[in-house]
Amino acid sequence: MTQQTLEHWQQMYRSLWRIRIFESQVQRLAAAGEVPGFPHLSTGQEAVAVGVCAHLNPSDVLYTSHRGHGHILAKGSDIEATMAEIIGRDTGLCRGRGGSMHLVDAANGVLGATGVVAGNLALAAGAAWAAQAQGKSDISVVFFGDGATGAGVFHETLNLAALWKLPILFVCENNGYAEFTSREEHSNVNHVSAFAAPYHIPTKTIDGNDLRVVHAEAGAAIAGIRAGQGPYLLECMTFRMAGHYVGDAQQYRSKEEMAAMLEKCPIERLKRHLLESGIDAAELDAIQNDATQEVLAASDRARAAPRPDPASVMDDVYTSPALHAITG
Ligand SMILES: Cc1ncc(C[n+]2csc(CCOP(=O)(O)OP(=O)(O)O)c2C)c(N)n1
Ligand SMILES: [Mg+2]
């Protein structure tokens, strides 16, 4: 490995750990009653976020779903502001008004997470259309789950994206479940990539737990999109190591299934590769420790921040004239 490639992979290893530790901390805070609502963790799916977002610029637009913490961190949003948002603080990305499923960081191109399954797809196509109309080289990336493909808007969006050659990357994280229902139980279509062919959208199904594969395939797909070739659908086969949401007892999964999943941990896999490439184990431990300290310190600062002033609850809800019309 050259020095440059070595640093590149170390950076990505760190990025994986940041997300893993962040999600573990959200889980801890949720168990302690500090997180409003139901956070959905991306533990086990980190390689998709890191491998795709490594190719994005701040001006590229990102949309994500209810399971979006990892994508947003991988895109470069501030750890403290993201955590502060999730725990409802005034210093949060949306001043504590959105929470885990409604994270927005416009300055970093994160136009949003949404709790409406598949609701992000058409919005992402809209952003891609805007970039195209303005002659920009920016692209739009949308992360969604396999369950979202059962929604009509998924097909409507693929159709228009293909027809208008929109600069958009569809990234499906196929973790085999929609809530508590396995894919076999809710669809005859095993692979989401099968939906791309009728619309003439290029596609690939890949191992989403192998960061090196995700990074290479996302890089090639994004290069094509930036070159004006239109949309691409990347189906990343992955696993969610946690429940659907924090608190899910997961009685619908067997012990064997859970054990097999741990074997495929994307962090362990990259670690094995880095060790085989000659990187010192102590160096990797130091990266892990550094990432841990960074995330926990950011979380402490977020927890120490004030909650929004209740008197500001109507700020940013209505413009003043509209508010005036309502209140008289
Ligand atoms: C429009 C809509 N329908 C139903 C739900 C309830 N719901 C929340 S998550 C989810 C499953 C999503 O599965 P998938 O898209 O595979 O994402 P994953 O949770 O596996 O990441 C459902 C049905 C919702 N939030 N929005
Ligand atoms: Mg799913």
Short mmCIF file of C-alpha atoms and ligand atoms in Angstrom, two decimals:
data_model
loop_
_atom_site.label_atom_id
_atom_site.label_comp_id
_atom_site.label_asym_id
_atom_site.label_seq_id
_atom_site.Cartn_x
_atom_site.Cartn_y
_atom_site.Cartn_z
CA MET A 1 0.00 0.00 0.00
CA THR A 2 1.26 3.50 -0.78
CA GLN A 3 1.26 6.06 2.06
CA GLN A 4 -1.71 7.80 0.41
CA THR A 5 -3.84 4.66 0.15
CA LEU A 6 -2.87 3.70 3.67
CA GLU A 7 -4.08 7.04 5.05
CA HIS A 8 -7.23 6.78 2.96
CA TRP A 9 -8.19 3.38 4.45
CA GLN A 10 -7.26 4.46 7.96
CA GLN A 11 -9.57 7.44 7.55
CA MET A 12 -12.40 5.16 6.47
CA TYR A 13 -11.71 2.75 9.32
CA ARG A 14 -12.04 5.69 11.68
CA SER A 15 -15.27 6.75 9.99
CA LEU A 16 -16.76 3.26 10.51
CA TRP A 17 -15.88 3.38 14.20
CA ARG A 18 -17.28 6.87 14.64
CA ILE A 19 -20.66 5.65 13.41
CA ARG A 20 -20.52 2.43 15.46
CA ILE A 21 -19.69 4.34 18.65
CA PHE A 22 -22.22 7.06 17.90
CA GLU A 23 -24.99 4.49 17.48
CA SER A 24 -23.94 2.67 20.67
CA GLN A 25 -24.11 5.97 22.51
CA VAL A 26 -27.58 6.73 21.10
CA GLN A 27 -28.65 3.27 22.28
CA ARG A 28 -27.26 3.96 25.77
CA LEU A 29 -28.93 7.37 25.99
CA ALA A 30 -32.22 5.97 24.70
CA ALA A 31 -32.15 3.24 27.35
CA ALA A 32 -31.60 5.97 29.94
CA GLY A 33 -34.68 7.84 28.66
CA GLU A 34 -32.70 10.72 27.16
CA VAL A 35 -33.85 10.30 23.54
CA PRO A 36 -37.36 11.38 22.56
CA GLY A 37 -39.11 9.01 20.12
CA PHE A 38 -37.71 5.79 18.69
CA PRO A 39 -34.19 5.94 17.27
CA HIS A 40 -33.37 3.42 14.53
CA LEU A 41 -29.73 2.38 14.56
CA SER A 42 -27.54 1.57 11.57
CA THR A 43 -25.15 -0.74 13.45
CA GLY A 44 -23.84 -3.33 10.98
CA GLN A 45 -24.64 -1.19 7.94
CA GLU A 46 -21.81 1.34 8.37
CA ALA A 47 -19.82 0.29 5.29
CA VAL A 48 -22.58 1.46 2.96
CA ALA A 49 -22.63 4.95 4.46
CA VAL A 50 -18.85 5.32 4.52
CA GLY A 51 -18.15 3.74 1.13
CA VAL A 52 -20.71 5.88 -0.72
CA CYS A 53 -20.19 9.18 1.10
CA ALA A 54 -16.41 9.05 0.56
CA HIS A 55 -17.18 10.15 -3.02
CA LEU A 56 -19.42 13.08 -2.17
CA ASN A 57 -18.73 16.80 -1.92
CA PRO A 58 -20.54 19.04 0.58
CA SER A 59 -22.61 20.49 -2.30
CA ASP A 60 -23.89 17.05 -3.36
CA VAL A 61 -27.34 16.49 -1.92
CA LEU A 62 -28.08 13.60 0.43
CA TYR A 63 -31.46 12.29 1.48
CA THR A 64 -31.90 9.48 3.94
CA SER A 65 -34.54 7.57 5.85
CA HIS A 66 -35.49 6.80 9.46
CA ARG A 67 -32.14 4.93 9.76
CA GLY A 68 -29.96 7.86 8.75
CA HIS A 69 -27.49 8.77 11.53
CA GLY A 70 -24.60 6.97 9.81
CA HIS A 71 -25.20 8.53 6.40
CA ILE A 72 -25.25 12.01 7.84
CA LEU A 73 -22.07 11.52 9.86
CA ALA A 74 -20.33 9.95 6.87
CA LYS A 75 -21.31 12.99 4.77
CA GLY A 76 -19.38 15.10 7.27
CA SER A 77 -22.04 16.62 9.54
CA ASP A 78 -20.84 17.65 12.98
CA ILE A 79 -21.04 14.85 15.55
CA GLU A 80 -22.00 17.11 18.45
CA ALA A 81 -24.74 18.92 16.52
CA THR A 82 -26.14 15.60 15.25
CA MET A 83 -26.25 14.13 18.75
CA ALA A 84 -27.68 17.37 20.16
CA GLU A 85 -30.49 17.15 17.62
CA ILE A 86 -31.26 13.55 18.50
CA ILE A 87 -31.53 14.40 22.21
CA GLY A 88 -33.49 17.60 21.59
CA ARG A 89 -31.02 20.39 22.33
CA ASP A 90 -30.99 23.97 21.06
CA THR A 91 -27.50 23.38 19.60
CA GLY A 92 -28.80 20.55 17.41
CA LEU A 93 -28.79 20.58 13.61
CA CYS A 94 -32.43 21.74 13.65
CA ARG A 95 -32.31 23.40 17.07
CA GLY A 96 -33.73 20.27 18.65
CA ARG A 97 -37.00 20.39 16.73
CA GLY A 98 -36.50 17.45 14.39
CA GLY A 99 -34.94 14.60 16.32
CA SER A 100 -33.51 11.33 15.06
CA MET A 101 -35.80 10.88 12.04
CA HIS A 102 -35.79 14.48 10.82
CA LEU A 103 -32.14 15.46 10.69
CA VAL A 104 -31.35 18.25 8.22
CA ASP A 105 -28.00 19.94 7.66
CA ALA A 106 -28.47 22.06 4.55
CA ALA A 107 -24.99 23.64 4.77
CA ASN A 108 -23.53 20.16 4.32
CA GLY A 109 -25.95 19.10 1.59
CA VAL A 110 -28.01 16.93 3.95
CA LEU A 111 -31.50 17.88 2.86
CA GLY A 112 -32.95 15.41 5.14
CA ALA A 113 -33.92 12.30 6.87
CA THR A 114 -37.59 11.35 6.90
CA GLY A 115 -39.76 8.97 8.87
CA VAL A 116 -42.01 8.54 5.83
CA VAL A 117 -40.75 5.34 4.24
CA ALA A 118 -39.93 6.06 0.54
CA GLY A 119 -40.85 9.72 1.01
CA ASN A 120 -37.23 10.71 0.44
CA LEU A 121 -37.03 9.22 -3.07
CA ALA A 122 -39.07 11.79 -4.96
CA LEU A 123 -37.48 14.62 -2.97
CA ALA A 124 -34.02 13.41 -3.94
CA ALA A 125 -35.09 13.25 -7.59
CA GLY A 126 -36.34 16.83 -7.26
CA ALA A 127 -32.92 17.94 -5.98
CA ALA A 128 -31.25 16.08 -8.85
CA TRP A 129 -33.56 17.79 -11.32
CA ALA A 130 -32.69 21.19 -9.79
CA ALA A 131 -28.95 20.50 -10.13
CA GLN A 132 -29.48 19.42 -13.73
CA ALA A 133 -31.61 22.48 -14.56
CA GLN A 134 -29.00 24.80 -13.03
CA GLY A 135 -26.18 23.12 -14.99
CA LYS A 136 -24.36 22.12 -11.79
CA SER A 137 -22.12 19.07 -11.51
CA ASP A 138 -23.67 18.13 -8.15
CA ILE A 139 -25.46 14.85 -7.77
CA SER A 140 -28.19 13.64 -5.47
CA VAL A 141 -27.84 10.48 -3.38
CA VAL A 142 -30.72 8.78 -1.63
CA PHE A 143 -30.39 5.97 0.91
CA PHE A 144 -33.45 3.79 1.46
CA GLY A 145 -34.31 0.32 2.71
CA ASP A 146 -35.57 -2.72 0.84
CA GLY A 147 -39.01 -2.19 2.37
CA ALA A 148 -39.29 1.20 0.65
CA THR A 149 -39.40 -0.50 -2.75
CA GLY A 150 -42.94 -1.68 -2.02
CA ALA A 151 -44.14 1.93 -2.21
CA GLY A 152 -45.54 3.27 -5.48
CA VAL A 153 -43.39 6.39 -5.28
CA PHE A 154 -40.26 4.25 -5.62
CA HIS A 155 -41.40 3.18 -9.09
CA GLU A 156 -42.66 6.64 -10.06
CA THR A 157 -39.28 8.08 -9.11
CA LEU A 158 -37.27 5.47 -11.02
CA ASN A 159 -39.38 6.12 -14.08
CA LEU A 160 -38.88 9.88 -14.15
CA ALA A 161 -35.23 9.70 -13.09
CA ALA A 162 -34.52 7.39 -16.02
CA LEU A 163 -36.61 9.36 -18.49
CA TRP A 164 -34.98 12.68 -17.57
CA LYS A 165 -31.48 11.18 -17.02
CA LEU A 166 -31.31 12.74 -13.59
CA PRO A 167 -27.96 12.83 -11.76
CA ILE A 168 -29.05 10.60 -8.91
CA LEU A 169 -27.64 7.56 -7.13
CA PHE A 170 -30.23 5.29 -5.55
CA VAL A 171 -28.61 3.35 -2.71
CA CYS A 172 -30.75 0.54 -1.35
CA GLU A 173 -29.58 -0.96 1.93
CA ASN A 174 -31.14 -4.37 1.63
CA ASN A 175 -31.02 -5.68 5.21
CA GLY A 176 -33.68 -8.29 4.52
CA TYR A 177 -36.29 -6.78 6.81
CA ALA A 178 -39.01 -4.17 6.79
CA GLU A 179 -39.70 -3.63 10.48
CA PHE A 180 -40.30 -7.19 11.76
CA THR A 181 -41.15 -8.80 8.42
CA SER A 182 -38.50 -10.57 6.37
CA ARG A 183 -38.18 -9.86 2.68
CA GLU A 184 -39.33 -13.39 1.78
CA GLU A 185 -42.58 -12.69 3.59
CA HIS A 186 -43.40 -9.43 1.87
CA SER A 187 -42.07 -9.73 -1.67
CA ASN A 188 -41.43 -12.29 -4.39
CA VAL A 189 -38.65 -10.06 -5.69
CA ASN A 190 -35.47 -11.04 -3.87
CA HIS A 191 -33.26 -8.38 -5.29
CA VAL A 192 -34.18 -4.74 -5.48
CA SER A 193 -31.81 -4.35 -8.44
CA ALA A 194 -34.38 -6.32 -10.47
CA PHE A 195 -36.62 -3.23 -10.42
CA ALA A 196 -34.04 -1.13 -12.28
CA ALA A 197 -33.96 -3.12 -15.53
CA PRO A 198 -37.46 -2.22 -16.84
CA TYR A 199 -36.60 1.46 -16.49
CA HIS A 200 -33.19 0.96 -18.19
CA ILE A 201 -31.33 2.10 -15.09
CA PRO A 202 -27.89 0.52 -14.66
CA THR A 203 -27.63 -1.41 -11.42
CA LYS A 204 -25.55 -3.81 -9.34
CA THR A 205 -26.18 -5.94 -6.27
CA ILE A 206 -23.10 -5.92 -4.07
CA ASP A 207 -21.82 -7.05 -0.69
CA GLY A 208 -22.65 -3.99 1.37
CA ASN A 209 -20.62 -5.21 4.33
CA ASP A 210 -17.35 -5.07 2.45
CA LEU A 211 -16.24 -1.46 2.51
CA ARG A 212 -13.74 -1.99 -0.28
CA VAL A 213 -16.45 -3.28 -2.61
CA VAL A 214 -18.91 -0.51 -1.70
CA HIS A 215 -16.23 2.14 -2.15
CA ALA A 216 -15.18 0.86 -5.58
CA GLU A 217 -18.69 0.31 -6.94
CA ALA A 218 -20.07 3.59 -5.59
CA GLY A 219 -17.06 5.40 -7.05
CA ALA A 220 -17.67 3.96 -10.50
CA ALA A 221 -21.42 4.65 -10.33
CA ILE A 222 -20.92 8.23 -9.18
CA ALA A 223 -18.30 8.91 -11.86
CA GLY A 224 -20.85 7.82 -14.49
CA ILE A 225 -23.58 9.99 -12.99
CA ARG A 226 -21.29 13.03 -12.90
CA ALA A 227 -20.41 12.35 -16.55
CA GLY A 228 -24.08 12.77 -17.45
CA GLN A 229 -25.04 9.11 -17.83
CA GLY A 230 -28.16 9.44 -15.69
CA PRO A 231 -29.29 7.49 -12.62
CA TYR A 232 -27.77 4.35 -11.10
CA LEU A 233 -29.19 1.94 -8.53
CA LEU A 234 -26.76 0.30 -6.12
CA GLU A 235 -28.23 -2.50 -4.04
CA CYS A 236 -26.08 -3.16 -0.98
CA MET A 237 -26.78 -6.45 0.76
CA THR A 238 -26.29 -5.83 4.46
CA PHE A 239 -27.47 -6.67 7.98
CA ARG A 240 -28.82 -4.66 10.82
CA MET A 241 -27.16 -5.86 13.97
CA ALA A 242 -29.58 -4.01 16.23
CA GLY A 243 -33.36 -4.24 16.35
CA HIS A 244 -35.64 -2.27 14.06
CA TYR A 245 -35.66 0.45 16.72
CA VAL A 246 -34.07 0.68 20.14
CA GLY A 247 -36.17 -1.55 22.37
CA ASP A 248 -37.14 -4.10 19.70
CA ALA A 249 -36.79 -7.53 21.38
CA GLN A 250 -36.20 -9.17 17.96
CA GLN A 251 -38.16 -12.32 18.67
CA TYR A 252 -38.57 -12.80 14.94
CA ARG A 253 -34.86 -13.60 14.48
CA SER A 254 -33.09 -16.80 15.49
CA LYS A 255 -29.89 -16.96 17.54
CA GLU A 256 -28.19 -18.62 14.55
CA GLU A 257 -29.14 -15.74 12.30
CA MET A 258 -27.78 -13.19 14.76
CA ALA A 259 -24.53 -15.15 15.19
CA ALA A 260 -24.01 -15.42 11.42
CA MET A 261 -24.55 -11.69 11.17
CA LEU A 262 -21.79 -10.88 13.63
CA GLU A 263 -19.39 -12.86 11.45
CA LYS A 264 -20.05 -10.36 8.66
CA CYS A 265 -19.34 -7.24 10.71
CA PRO A 266 -18.03 -4.64 8.24
CA ILE A 267 -15.55 -3.23 10.76
CA GLU A 268 -14.02 -6.61 11.52
CA ARG A 269 -13.76 -7.31 7.82
CA LEU A 270 -11.89 -4.12 7.04
CA LYS A 271 -9.71 -4.66 10.10
CA ARG A 272 -8.72 -8.12 8.86
CA HIS A 273 -7.81 -6.68 5.48
CA LEU A 274 -5.75 -3.86 6.99
CA LEU A 275 -3.88 -6.27 9.24
CA GLU A 276 -3.15 -8.54 6.30
CA SER A 277 -1.87 -5.49 4.40
CA GLY A 278 0.72 -4.97 7.10
CA ILE A 279 -0.86 -2.28 9.26
CA ASP A 280 0.05 -2.56 12.89
CA ALA A 281 -2.71 -3.79 15.25
CA ALA A 282 -1.72 -1.10 17.76
CA GLU A 283 -2.29 1.57 15.12
CA LEU A 284 -5.80 0.28 14.45
CA ASP A 285 -6.54 0.17 18.18
CA ALA A 286 -5.39 3.78 18.46
CA ILE A 287 -7.77 4.80 15.66
CA GLN A 288 -10.63 3.02 17.41
CA ASN A 289 -9.81 4.67 20.74
CA ASP A 290 -9.48 8.09 19.16
CA ALA A 291 -12.84 7.76 17.44
CA THR A 292 -14.40 6.59 20.71
CA GLN A 293 -13.05 9.57 22.64
CA GLU A 294 -14.11 11.96 19.89
CA VAL A 295 -17.69 10.71 19.83
CA LEU A 296 -18.12 10.45 23.61
CA ALA A 297 -16.71 13.94 24.17
CA ALA A 298 -19.07 15.34 21.51
CA SER A 299 -21.96 13.50 23.17
CA ASP A 300 -21.08 14.98 26.58
CA ARG A 301 -21.02 18.48 25.12
CA ALA A 302 -24.36 17.84 23.42
CA ARG A 303 -25.91 16.64 26.69
CA ALA A 304 -24.65 19.74 28.52
CA ALA A 305 -26.32 22.06 26.00
CA PRO A 306 -29.64 23.80 26.81
CA ARG A 307 -33.00 22.60 25.55
CA PRO A 308 -34.85 24.97 23.21
CA ASP A 309 -36.76 27.77 24.91
CA PRO A 310 -40.46 26.76 24.90
CA ALA A 311 -41.29 30.36 23.96
CA SER A 312 -39.55 29.74 20.60
CA VAL A 313 -41.79 26.83 19.64
CA MET A 314 -43.47 28.73 16.79
CA ASP A 315 -40.19 30.01 15.33
CA ASP A 316 -39.68 28.70 11.79
CA VAL A 317 -43.14 27.10 11.67
CA TYR A 318 -45.01 29.91 9.93
CA THR A 319 -43.76 33.10 8.31
CA SER A 320 -44.87 36.14 10.26
CA PRO A 321 -47.66 37.16 7.85
CA ALA A 322 -49.10 33.63 7.91
CA LEU A 323 -48.90 33.53 11.70
CA HIS A 324 -50.57 36.92 11.85
CA ALA A 325 -53.39 35.62 9.64
CA ILE A 326 -53.97 32.74 12.04
CA THR A 327 -53.67 34.56 15.32
CA GLY A 328 -55.25 37.76 14.06
C1 LIG B 1 -45.20 5.58 4.56
C2 LIG B 1 -44.84 4.73 5.75
N1 LIG B 1 -45.38 3.51 5.90
C3 LIG B 1 -45.07 2.74 6.96
C4 LIG B 1 -44.21 3.21 7.91
C5 LIG B 1 -43.84 2.33 9.11
N2 LIG B 1 -42.46 1.82 8.94
C6 LIG B 1 -41.40 2.40 9.55
S1 LIG B 1 -39.95 1.68 9.13
C7 LIG B 1 -40.73 0.56 8.15
C8 LIG B 1 -39.95 -0.50 7.42
C9 LIG B 1 -38.92 0.05 6.52
O1 LIG B 1 -38.15 -1.00 6.00
P1 LIG B 1 -36.96 -0.70 5.08
O2 LIG B 1 -37.34 0.30 4.05
O3 LIG B 1 -36.41 -1.98 4.60
O4 LIG B 1 -35.89 0.03 6.05
P2 LIG B 1 -35.11 -0.58 7.29
O5 LIG B 1 -35.92 -0.25 8.50
O6 LIG B 1 -34.93 -2.02 7.09
O7 LIG B 1 -33.82 0.17 7.29
C10 LIG B 1 -42.11 0.78 8.13
C11 LIG B 1 -43.05 -0.03 7.35
C12 LIG B 1 -43.67 4.50 7.75
N3 LIG B 1 -42.81 5.02 8.61
N4 LIG B 1 -43.97 5.25 6.65
MG MG B 2 -34.92 -3.20 5.37
#
